[in-house]
Coordinates of N, CA and C in Angstrom, one line a residue:
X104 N 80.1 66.0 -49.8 CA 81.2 65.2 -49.2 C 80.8 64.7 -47.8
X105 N 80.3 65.7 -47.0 CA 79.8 65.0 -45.7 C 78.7 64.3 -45.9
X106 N 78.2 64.3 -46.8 CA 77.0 63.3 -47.2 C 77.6 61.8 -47.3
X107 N 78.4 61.6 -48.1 CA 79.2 60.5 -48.5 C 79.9 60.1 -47.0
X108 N 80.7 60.7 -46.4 CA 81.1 60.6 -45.2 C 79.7 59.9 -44.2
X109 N 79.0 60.7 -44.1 CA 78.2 59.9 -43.6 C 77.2 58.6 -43.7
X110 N 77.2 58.5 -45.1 CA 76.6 57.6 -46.0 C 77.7 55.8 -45.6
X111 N 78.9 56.3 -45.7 CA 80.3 55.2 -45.0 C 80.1 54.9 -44.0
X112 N 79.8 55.7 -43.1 CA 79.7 55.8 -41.5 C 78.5 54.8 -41.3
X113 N 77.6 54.7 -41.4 CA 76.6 53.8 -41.7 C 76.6 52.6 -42.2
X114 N 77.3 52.3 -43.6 CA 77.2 51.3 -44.1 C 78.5 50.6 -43.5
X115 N 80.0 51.0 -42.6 CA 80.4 50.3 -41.6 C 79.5 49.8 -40.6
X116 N 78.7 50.6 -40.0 CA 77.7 50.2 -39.1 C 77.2 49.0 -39.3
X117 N 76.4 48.9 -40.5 CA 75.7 48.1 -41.1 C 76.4 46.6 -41.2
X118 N 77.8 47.0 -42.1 CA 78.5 45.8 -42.1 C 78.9 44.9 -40.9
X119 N 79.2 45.8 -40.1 CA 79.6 45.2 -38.6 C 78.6 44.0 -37.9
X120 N 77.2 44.7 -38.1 CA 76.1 44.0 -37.4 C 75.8 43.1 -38.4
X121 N 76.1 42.7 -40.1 CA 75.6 41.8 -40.5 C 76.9 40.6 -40.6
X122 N 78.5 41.3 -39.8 CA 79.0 40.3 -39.8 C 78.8 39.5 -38.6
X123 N 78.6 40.1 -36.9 CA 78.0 39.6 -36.4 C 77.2 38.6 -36.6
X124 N 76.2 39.1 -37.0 CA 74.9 38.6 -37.3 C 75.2 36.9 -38.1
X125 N 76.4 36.9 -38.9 CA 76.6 36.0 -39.8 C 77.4 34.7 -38.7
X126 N 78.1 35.8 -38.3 CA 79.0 34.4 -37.0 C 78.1 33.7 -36.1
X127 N 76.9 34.7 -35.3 CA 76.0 34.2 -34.6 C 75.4 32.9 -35.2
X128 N 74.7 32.8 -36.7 CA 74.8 32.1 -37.5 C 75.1 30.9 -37.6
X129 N 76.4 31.1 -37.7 CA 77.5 29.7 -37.9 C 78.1 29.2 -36.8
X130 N 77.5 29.8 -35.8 CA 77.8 29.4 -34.2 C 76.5 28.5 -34.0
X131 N 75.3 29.2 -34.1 CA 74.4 28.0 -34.1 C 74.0 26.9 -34.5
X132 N 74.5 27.2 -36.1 CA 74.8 26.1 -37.2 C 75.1 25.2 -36.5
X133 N 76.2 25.2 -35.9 CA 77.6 24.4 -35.5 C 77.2 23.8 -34.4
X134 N 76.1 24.5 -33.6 CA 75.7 23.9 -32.7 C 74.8 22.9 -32.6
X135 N 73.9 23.4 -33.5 CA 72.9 22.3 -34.1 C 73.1 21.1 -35.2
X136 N 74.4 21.2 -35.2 CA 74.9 20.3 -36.0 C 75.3 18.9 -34.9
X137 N 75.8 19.5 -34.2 CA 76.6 18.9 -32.5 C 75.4 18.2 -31.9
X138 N 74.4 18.8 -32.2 CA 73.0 18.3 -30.8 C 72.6 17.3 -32.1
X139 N 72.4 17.2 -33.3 CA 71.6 16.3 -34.2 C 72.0 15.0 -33.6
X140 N 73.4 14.3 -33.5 CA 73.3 12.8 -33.3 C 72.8 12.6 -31.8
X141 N 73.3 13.7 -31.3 CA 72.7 13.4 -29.6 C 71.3 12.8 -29.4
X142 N 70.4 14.0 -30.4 CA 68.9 13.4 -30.4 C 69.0 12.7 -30.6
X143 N 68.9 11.9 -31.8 CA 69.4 10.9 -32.4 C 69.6 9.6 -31.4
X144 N 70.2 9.7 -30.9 CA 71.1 8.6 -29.7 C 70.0 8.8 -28.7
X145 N 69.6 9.9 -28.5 CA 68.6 10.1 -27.0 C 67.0 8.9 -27.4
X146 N 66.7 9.6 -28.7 CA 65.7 9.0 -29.5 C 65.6 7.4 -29.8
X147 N 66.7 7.0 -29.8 CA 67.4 5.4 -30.0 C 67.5 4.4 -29.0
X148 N 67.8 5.4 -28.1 CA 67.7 5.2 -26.6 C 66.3 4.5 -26.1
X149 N 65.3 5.6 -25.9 CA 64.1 5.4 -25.7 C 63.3 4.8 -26.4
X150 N 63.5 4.3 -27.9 CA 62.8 3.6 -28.9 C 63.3 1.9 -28.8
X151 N 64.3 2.3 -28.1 CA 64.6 0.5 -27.6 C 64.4 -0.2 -26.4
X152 N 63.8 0.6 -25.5 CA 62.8 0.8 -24.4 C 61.1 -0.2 -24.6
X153 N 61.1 -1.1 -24.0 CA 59.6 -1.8 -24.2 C 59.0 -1.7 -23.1
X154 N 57.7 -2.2 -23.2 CA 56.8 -2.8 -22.2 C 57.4 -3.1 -20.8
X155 N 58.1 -3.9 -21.1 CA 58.3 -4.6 -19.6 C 59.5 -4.0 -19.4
X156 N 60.3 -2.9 -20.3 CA 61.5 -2.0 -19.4 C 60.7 -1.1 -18.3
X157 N 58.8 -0.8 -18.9 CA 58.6 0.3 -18.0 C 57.6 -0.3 -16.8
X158 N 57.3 -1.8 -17.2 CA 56.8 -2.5 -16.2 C 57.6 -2.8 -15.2
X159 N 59.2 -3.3 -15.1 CA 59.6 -3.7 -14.6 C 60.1 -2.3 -13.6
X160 N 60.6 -0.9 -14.2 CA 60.9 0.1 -13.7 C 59.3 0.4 -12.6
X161 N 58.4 0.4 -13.1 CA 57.0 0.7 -12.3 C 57.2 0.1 -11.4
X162 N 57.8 -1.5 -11.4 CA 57.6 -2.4 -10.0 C 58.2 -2.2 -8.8
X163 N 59.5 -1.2 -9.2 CA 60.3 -0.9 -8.3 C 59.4 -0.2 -6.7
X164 N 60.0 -0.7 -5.7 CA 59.1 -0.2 -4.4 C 60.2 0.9 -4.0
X165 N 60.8 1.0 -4.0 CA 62.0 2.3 -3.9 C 63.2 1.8 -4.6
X166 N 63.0 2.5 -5.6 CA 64.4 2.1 -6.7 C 65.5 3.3 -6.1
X167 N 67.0 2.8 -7.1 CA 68.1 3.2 -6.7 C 67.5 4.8 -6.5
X168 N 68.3 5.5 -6.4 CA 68.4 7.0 -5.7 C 68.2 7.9 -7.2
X169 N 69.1 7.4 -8.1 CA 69.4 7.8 -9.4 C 68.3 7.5 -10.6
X170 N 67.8 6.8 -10.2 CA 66.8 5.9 -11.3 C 65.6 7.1 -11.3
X171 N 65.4 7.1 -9.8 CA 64.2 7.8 -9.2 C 64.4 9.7 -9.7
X172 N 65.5 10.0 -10.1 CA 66.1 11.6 -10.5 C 65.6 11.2 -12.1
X173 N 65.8 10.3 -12.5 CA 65.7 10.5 -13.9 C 63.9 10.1 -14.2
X174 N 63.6 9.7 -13.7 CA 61.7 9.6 -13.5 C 61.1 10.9 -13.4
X175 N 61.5 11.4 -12.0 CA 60.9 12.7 -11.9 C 61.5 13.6 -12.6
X176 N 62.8 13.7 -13.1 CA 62.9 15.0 -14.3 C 61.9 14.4 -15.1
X177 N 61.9 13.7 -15.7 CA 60.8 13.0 -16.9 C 59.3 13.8 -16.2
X178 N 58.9 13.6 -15.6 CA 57.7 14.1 -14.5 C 57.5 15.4 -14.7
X179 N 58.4 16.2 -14.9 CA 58.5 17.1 -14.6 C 58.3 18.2 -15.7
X180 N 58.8 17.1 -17.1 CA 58.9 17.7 -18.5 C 58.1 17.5 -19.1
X181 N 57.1 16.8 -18.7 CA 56.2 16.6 -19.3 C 55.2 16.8 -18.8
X182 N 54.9 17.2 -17.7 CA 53.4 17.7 -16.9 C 52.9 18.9 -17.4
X183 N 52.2 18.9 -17.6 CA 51.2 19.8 -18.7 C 51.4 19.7 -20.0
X184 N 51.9 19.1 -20.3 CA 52.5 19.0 -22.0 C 50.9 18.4 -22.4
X185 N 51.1 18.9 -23.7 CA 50.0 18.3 -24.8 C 50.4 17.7 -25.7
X186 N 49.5 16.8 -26.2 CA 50.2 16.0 -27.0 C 49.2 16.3 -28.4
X187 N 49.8 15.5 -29.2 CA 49.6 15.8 -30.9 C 48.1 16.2 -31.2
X188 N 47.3 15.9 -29.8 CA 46.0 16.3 -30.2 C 45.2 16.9 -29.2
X189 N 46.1 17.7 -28.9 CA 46.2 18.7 -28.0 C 45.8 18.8 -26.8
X190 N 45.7 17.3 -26.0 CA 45.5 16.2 -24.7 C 46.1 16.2 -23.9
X191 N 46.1 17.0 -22.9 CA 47.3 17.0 -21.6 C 47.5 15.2 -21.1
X192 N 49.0 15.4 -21.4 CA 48.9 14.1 -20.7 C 48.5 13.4 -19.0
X193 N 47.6 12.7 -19.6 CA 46.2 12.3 -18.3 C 47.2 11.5 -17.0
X194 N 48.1 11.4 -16.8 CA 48.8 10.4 -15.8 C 49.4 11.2 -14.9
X195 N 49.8 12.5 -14.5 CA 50.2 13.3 -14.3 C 49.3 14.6 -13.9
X196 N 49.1 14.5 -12.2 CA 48.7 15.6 -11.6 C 49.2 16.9 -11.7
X197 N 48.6 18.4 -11.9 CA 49.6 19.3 -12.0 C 48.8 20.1 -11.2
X198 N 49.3 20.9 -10.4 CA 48.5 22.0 -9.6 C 47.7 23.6 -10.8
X199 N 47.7 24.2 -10.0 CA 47.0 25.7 -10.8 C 48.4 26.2 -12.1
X200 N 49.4 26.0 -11.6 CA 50.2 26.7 -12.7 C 50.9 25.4 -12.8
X201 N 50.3 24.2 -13.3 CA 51.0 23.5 -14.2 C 52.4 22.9 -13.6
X202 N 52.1 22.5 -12.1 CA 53.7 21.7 -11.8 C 53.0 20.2 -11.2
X203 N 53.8 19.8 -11.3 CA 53.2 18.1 -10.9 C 52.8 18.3 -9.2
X204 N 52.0 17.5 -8.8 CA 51.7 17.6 -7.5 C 52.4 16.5 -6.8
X205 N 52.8 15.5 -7.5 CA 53.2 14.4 -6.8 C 54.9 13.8 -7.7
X206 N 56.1 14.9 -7.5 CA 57.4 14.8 -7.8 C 57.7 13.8 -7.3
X207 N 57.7 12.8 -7.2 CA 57.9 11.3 -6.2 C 57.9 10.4 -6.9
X208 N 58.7 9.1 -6.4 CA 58.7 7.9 -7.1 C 57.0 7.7 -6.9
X209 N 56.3 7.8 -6.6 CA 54.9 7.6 -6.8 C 54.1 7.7 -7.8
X210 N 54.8 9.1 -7.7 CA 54.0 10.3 -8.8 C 54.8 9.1 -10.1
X211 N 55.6 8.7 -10.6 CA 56.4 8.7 -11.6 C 55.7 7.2 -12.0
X212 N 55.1 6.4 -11.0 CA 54.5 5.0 -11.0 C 53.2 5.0 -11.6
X213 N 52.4 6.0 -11.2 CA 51.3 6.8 -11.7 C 51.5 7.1 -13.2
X214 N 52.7 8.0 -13.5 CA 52.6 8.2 -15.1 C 52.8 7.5 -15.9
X215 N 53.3 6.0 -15.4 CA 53.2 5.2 -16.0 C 52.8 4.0 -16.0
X216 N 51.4 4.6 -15.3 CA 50.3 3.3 -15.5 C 50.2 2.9 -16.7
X217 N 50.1 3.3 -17.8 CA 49.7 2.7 -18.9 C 51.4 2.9 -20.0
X218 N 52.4 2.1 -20.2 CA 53.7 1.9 -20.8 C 53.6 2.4 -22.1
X219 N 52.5 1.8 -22.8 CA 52.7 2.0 -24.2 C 52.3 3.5 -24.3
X220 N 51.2 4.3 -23.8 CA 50.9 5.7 -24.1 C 52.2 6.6 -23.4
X221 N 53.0 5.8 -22.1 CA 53.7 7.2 -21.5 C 54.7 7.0 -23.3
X222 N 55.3 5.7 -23.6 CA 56.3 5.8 -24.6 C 56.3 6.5 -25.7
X223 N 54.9 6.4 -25.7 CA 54.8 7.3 -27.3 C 54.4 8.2 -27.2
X224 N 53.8 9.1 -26.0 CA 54.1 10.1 -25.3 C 55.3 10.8 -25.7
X225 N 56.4 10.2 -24.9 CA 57.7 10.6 -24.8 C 58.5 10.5 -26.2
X226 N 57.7 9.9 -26.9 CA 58.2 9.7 -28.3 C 57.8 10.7 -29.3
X227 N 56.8 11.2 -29.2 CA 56.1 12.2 -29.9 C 56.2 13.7 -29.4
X228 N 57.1 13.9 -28.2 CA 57.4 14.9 -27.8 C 58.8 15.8 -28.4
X229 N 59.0 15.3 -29.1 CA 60.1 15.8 -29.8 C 60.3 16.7 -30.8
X230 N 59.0 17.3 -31.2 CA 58.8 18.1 -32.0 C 58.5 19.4 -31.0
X231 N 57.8 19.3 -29.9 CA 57.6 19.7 -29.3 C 58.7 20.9 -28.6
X232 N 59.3 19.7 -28.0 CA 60.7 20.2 -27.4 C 61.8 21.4 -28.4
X233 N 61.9 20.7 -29.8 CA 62.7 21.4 -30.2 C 62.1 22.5 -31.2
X234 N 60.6 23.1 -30.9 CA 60.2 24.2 -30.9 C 59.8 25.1 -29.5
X235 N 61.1 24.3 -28.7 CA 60.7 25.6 -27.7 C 59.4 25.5 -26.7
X236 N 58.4 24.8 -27.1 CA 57.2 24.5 -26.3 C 57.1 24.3 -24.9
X237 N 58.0 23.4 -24.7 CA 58.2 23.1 -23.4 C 58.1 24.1 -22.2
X238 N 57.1 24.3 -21.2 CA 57.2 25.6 -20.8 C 58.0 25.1 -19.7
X239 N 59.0 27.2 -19.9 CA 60.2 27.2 -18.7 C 60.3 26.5 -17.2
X240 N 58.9 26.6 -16.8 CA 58.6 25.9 -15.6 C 59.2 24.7 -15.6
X241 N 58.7 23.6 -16.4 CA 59.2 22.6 -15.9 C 60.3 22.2 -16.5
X242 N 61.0 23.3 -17.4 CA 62.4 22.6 -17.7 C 63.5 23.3 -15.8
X243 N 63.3 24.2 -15.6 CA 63.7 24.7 -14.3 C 63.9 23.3 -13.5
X244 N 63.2 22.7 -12.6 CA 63.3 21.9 -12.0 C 64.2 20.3 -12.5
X245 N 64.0 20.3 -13.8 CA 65.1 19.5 -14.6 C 66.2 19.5 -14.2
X246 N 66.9 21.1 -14.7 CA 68.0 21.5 -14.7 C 69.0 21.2 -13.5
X247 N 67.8 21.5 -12.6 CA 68.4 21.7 -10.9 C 68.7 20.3 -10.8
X248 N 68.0 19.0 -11.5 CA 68.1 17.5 -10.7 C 69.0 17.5 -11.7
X249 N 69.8 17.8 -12.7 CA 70.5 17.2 -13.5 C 72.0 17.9 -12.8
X250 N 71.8 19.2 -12.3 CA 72.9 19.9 -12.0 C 73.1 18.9 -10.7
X251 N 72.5 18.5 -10.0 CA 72.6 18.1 -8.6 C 73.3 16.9 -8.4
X252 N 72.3 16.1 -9.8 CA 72.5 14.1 -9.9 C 73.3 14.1 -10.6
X253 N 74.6 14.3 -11.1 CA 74.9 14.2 -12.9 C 75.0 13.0 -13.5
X254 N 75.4 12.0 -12.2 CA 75.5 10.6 -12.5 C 74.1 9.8 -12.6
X255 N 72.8 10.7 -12.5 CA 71.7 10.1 -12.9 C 71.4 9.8 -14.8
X256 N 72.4 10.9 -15.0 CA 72.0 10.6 -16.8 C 73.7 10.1 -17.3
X257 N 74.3 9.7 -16.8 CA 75.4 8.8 -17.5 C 75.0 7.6 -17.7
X258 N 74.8 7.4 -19.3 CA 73.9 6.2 -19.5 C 74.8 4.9 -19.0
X259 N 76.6 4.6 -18.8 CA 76.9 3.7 -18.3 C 76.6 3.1 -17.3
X260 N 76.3 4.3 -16.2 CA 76.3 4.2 -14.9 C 75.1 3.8 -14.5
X261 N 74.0 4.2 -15.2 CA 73.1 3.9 -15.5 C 72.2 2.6 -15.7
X262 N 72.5 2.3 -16.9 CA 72.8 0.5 -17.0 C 72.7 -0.2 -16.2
X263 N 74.1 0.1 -15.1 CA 73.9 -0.9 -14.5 C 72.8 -1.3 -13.1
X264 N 72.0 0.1 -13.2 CA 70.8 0.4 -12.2 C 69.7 -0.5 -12.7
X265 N 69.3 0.3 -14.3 CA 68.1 -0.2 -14.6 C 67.9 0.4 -16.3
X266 N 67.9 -0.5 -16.6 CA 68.1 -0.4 -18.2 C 66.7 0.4 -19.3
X267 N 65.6 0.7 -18.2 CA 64.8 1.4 -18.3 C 65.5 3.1 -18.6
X268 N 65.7 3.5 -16.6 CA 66.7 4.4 -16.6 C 67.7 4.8 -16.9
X269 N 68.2 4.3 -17.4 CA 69.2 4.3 -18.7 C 68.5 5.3 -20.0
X270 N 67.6 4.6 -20.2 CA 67.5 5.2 -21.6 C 66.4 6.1 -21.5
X271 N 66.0 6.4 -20.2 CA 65.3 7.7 -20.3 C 65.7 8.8 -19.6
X272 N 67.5 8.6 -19.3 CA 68.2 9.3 -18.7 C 68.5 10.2 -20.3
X273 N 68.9 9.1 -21.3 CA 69.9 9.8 -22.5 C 68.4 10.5 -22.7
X274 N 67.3 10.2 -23.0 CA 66.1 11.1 -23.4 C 66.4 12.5 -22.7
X275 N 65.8 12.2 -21.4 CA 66.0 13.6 -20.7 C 67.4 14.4 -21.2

């Protein structure tokens, strides 16, 4: 009988942590159900982005305040990143542990010497991202410009800046 008694004692145990276990589950479900169209939109965003959105953004000699937050988070996310064939992307200085050396509308003119590779860059990084790759480092400094700027990634607000920044705001 205390066998059985203890044998209960256990398999409440058990139950407990696999109903947890099941909510945690359907919590993330739910979550990643929520984030699908966002990609989606972020992805749609930046795929309707051309040549001369990142030419004309490069030409800027000091763009708005906001424009320039949503460049260097980009900068920031992608400095050391490798790409599909496992090529750090070349436009983008990074010191010994992998942080950009030049966080600046400069630095951001630089990464996008060449339009067509940053785009498909930033287009191909999405597998990336949503395994987690991304190292912590440079999402950190993100976070901070997005907590700081918030009106740098409101794509209305946005728009009316620079239609580039816009849509690499919804990316970011």
């Amino acid at each position: 009988d205390a066998e059985n008694e203890k044998a209960q004692v256990e398999a409440d145990a058990c139950n407990i942590i696999a109903a947890e276990a099941e909510a945690k589950k359907n919590y993330a479900e739910g979550e990643l159900a929520k984030a699908g169209p966002l990609v989606e939109k972020a992805l749609a965003a930046l795929g309707s982005l051309n040549k001369k959105d990142f030419q004309q953004a490069k030409s800027f000699g000091k763009p708005n305040y906001n424009v320039s937050c949503v460049f260097i988070a980009t900068l920031h996310i992608i400095a050391n990143m490798k790409d599909e064939f496992g090529k750090t992307y070349e436009h983008i200085e990074t010191n010994k542990k992998g942080m950009p050396t030049k966080a600046t509308w400069q630095g951001c003119q630089i990464m996008m010497k060449n339009p067509d590779y940053f785009k498909n860059t930033l287009m191909n990084l999405k597998d990336q991202i949503d395994n987690n790759k991304v190292p912590k480092q440079n999402i950190k400094p993100v976070k901070e410009i997005m907590k700081a700027e918030p009106d740098s990634f409101i794509e209305e607000k946005m728009a009316k800046l620079s239609s580039c920044g816009a849509g690499l705001g919804q990316w970011v």
